[in-house]
PDB file of C-alpha atoms in Angstrom:
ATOM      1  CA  UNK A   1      25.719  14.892 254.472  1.00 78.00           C
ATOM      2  CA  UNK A   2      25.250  15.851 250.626  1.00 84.00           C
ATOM      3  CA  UNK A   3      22.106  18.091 250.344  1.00 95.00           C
ATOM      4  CA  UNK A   4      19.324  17.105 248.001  1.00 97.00           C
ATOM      5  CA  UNK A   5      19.203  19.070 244.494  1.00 98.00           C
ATOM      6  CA  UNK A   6      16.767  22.203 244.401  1.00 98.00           C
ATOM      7  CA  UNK A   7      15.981  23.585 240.728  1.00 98.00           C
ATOM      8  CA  UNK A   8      15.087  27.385 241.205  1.00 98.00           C
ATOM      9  CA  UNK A   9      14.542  28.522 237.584  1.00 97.00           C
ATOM     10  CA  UNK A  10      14.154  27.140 234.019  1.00 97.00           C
ATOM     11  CA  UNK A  11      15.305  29.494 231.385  1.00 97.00           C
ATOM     12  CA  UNK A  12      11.736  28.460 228.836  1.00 95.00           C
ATOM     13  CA  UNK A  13       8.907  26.925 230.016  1.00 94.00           C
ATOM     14  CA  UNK A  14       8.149  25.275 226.557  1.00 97.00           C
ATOM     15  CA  UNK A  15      10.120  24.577 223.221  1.00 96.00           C
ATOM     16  CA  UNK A  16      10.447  21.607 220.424  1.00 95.00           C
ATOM     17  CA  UNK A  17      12.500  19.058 220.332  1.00 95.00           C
ATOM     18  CA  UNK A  18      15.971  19.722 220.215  1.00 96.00           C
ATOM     19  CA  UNK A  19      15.331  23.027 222.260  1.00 96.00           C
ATOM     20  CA  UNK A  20      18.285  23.860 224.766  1.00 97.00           C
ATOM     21  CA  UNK A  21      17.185  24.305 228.039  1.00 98.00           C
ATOM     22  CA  UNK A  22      19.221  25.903 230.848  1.00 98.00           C
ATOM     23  CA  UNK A  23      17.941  24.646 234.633  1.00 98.00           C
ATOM     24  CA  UNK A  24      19.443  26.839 237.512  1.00 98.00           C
ATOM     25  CA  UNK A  25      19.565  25.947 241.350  1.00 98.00           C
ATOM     26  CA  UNK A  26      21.864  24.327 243.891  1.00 97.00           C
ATOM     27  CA  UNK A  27      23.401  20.644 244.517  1.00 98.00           C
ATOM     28  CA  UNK A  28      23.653  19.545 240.833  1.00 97.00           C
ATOM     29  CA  UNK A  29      26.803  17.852 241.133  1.00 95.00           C
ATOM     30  CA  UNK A  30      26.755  14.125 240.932  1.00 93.00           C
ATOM     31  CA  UNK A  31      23.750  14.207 238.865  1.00 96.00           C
ATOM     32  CA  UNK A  32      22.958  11.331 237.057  1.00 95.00           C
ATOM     33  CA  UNK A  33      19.841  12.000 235.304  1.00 97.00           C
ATOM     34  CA  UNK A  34      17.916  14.678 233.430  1.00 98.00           C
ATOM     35  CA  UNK A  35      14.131  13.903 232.935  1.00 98.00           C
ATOM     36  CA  UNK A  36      11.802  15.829 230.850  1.00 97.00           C
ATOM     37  CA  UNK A  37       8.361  13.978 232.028  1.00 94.00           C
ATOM     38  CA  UNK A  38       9.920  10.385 231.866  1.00 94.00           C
ATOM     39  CA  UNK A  39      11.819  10.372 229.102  1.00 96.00           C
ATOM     40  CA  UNK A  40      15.797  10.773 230.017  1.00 97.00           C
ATOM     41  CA  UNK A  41      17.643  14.113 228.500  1.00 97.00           C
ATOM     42  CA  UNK A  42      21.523  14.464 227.994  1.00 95.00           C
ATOM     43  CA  UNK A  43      23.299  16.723 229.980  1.00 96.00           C
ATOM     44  CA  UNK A  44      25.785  19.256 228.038  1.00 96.00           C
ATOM     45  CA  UNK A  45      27.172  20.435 230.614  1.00 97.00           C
ATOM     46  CA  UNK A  46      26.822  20.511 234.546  1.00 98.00           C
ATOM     47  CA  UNK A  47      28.861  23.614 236.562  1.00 97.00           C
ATOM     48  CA  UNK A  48      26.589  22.426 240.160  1.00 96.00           C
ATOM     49  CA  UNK A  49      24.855  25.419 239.698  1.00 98.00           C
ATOM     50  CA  UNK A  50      23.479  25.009 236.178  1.00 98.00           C
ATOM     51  CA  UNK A  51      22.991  22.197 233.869  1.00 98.00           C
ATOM     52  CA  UNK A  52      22.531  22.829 230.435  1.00 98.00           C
ATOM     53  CA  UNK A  53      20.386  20.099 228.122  1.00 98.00           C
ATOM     54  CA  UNK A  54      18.180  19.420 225.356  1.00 97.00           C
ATOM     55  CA  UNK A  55      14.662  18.818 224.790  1.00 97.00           C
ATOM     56  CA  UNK A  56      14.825  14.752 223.896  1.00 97.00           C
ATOM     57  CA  UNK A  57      12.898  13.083 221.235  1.00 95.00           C
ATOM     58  CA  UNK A  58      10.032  11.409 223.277  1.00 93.00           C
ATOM     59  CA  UNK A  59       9.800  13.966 226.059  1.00 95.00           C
ATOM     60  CA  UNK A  60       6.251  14.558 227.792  1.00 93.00           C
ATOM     61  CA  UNK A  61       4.953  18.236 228.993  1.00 95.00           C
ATOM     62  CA  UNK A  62       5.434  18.472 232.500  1.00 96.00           C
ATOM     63  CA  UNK A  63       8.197  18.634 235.050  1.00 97.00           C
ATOM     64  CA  UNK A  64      11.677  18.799 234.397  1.00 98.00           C
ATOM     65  CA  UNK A  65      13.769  16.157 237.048  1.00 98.00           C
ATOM     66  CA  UNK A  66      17.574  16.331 238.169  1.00 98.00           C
ATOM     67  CA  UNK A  67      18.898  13.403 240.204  1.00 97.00           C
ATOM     68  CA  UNK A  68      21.895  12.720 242.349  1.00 97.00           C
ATOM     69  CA  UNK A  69      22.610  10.291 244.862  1.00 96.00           C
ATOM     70  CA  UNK A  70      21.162  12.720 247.613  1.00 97.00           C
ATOM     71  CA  UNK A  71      17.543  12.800 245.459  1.00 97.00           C
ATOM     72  CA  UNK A  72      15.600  14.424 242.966  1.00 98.00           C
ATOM     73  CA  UNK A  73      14.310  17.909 242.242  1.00 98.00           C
ATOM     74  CA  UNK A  74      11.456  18.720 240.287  1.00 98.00           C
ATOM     75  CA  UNK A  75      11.088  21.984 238.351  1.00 97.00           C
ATOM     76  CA  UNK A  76       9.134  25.038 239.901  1.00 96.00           C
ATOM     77  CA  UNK A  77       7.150  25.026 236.606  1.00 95.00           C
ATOM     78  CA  UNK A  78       5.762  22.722 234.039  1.00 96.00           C
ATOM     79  CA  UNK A  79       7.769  22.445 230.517  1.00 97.00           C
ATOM     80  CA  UNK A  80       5.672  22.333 227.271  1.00 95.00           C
ATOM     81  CA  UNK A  81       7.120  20.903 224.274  1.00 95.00           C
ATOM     82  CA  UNK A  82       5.768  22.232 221.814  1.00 94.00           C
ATOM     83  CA  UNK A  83       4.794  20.229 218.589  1.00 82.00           C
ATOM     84  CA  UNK A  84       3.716  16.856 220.913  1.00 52.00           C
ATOM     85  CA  UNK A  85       0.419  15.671 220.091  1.00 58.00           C
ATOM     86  CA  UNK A  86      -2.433  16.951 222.014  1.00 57.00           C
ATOM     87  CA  UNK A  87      -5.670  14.556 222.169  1.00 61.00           C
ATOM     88  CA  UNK A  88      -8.665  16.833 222.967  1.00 63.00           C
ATOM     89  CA  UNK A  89     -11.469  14.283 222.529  1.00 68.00           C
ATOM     90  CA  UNK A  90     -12.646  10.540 221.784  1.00 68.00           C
TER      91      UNK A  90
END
């Protein structure tokens, strides 16, 4: 039985686009997918501890995702990107 990803720590809680962004836990091998919000991030690099990665062009404040095949993880903490538009009334 593979055990389910569990992110522990993100290394910023808010940066542009383009920031990197280091996400520690456990069970990150075999991911598949990095989310910021729902727009998909690339992974730099993956040890199974800690997966390094970018904030994409597109990407939402909110929680960061990591999937494998054994499920997905959602950050302890919302990330903010910074620079995103904010709409504060109609």
């Amino acid at each position: 039985i593979v055990a389910p990803p569990v992110i522990t720590t993100i290394d910023k809680v808010a940066g542009d686009v383009g920031t990197d962004v280091t996400l520690t836990g456990l069970n990150f091998s075999g991911a598949f997918e990095v989310k910021f919000g729902s727009t998909l991030a690339q992974v730099i690099s993956n040890t199974g501890l800690v997966i390094k990665t970018k904030v994409p062009v597109g990407a939402s404040s909110g929680k960061i995702s990591i999937t494998t095949l054994a499920g997905t993880a959602l950050s302890p903490q919302d990330f903010v990107v910074l620079g995103s538009p904010l709409v504060s009334s109609f």
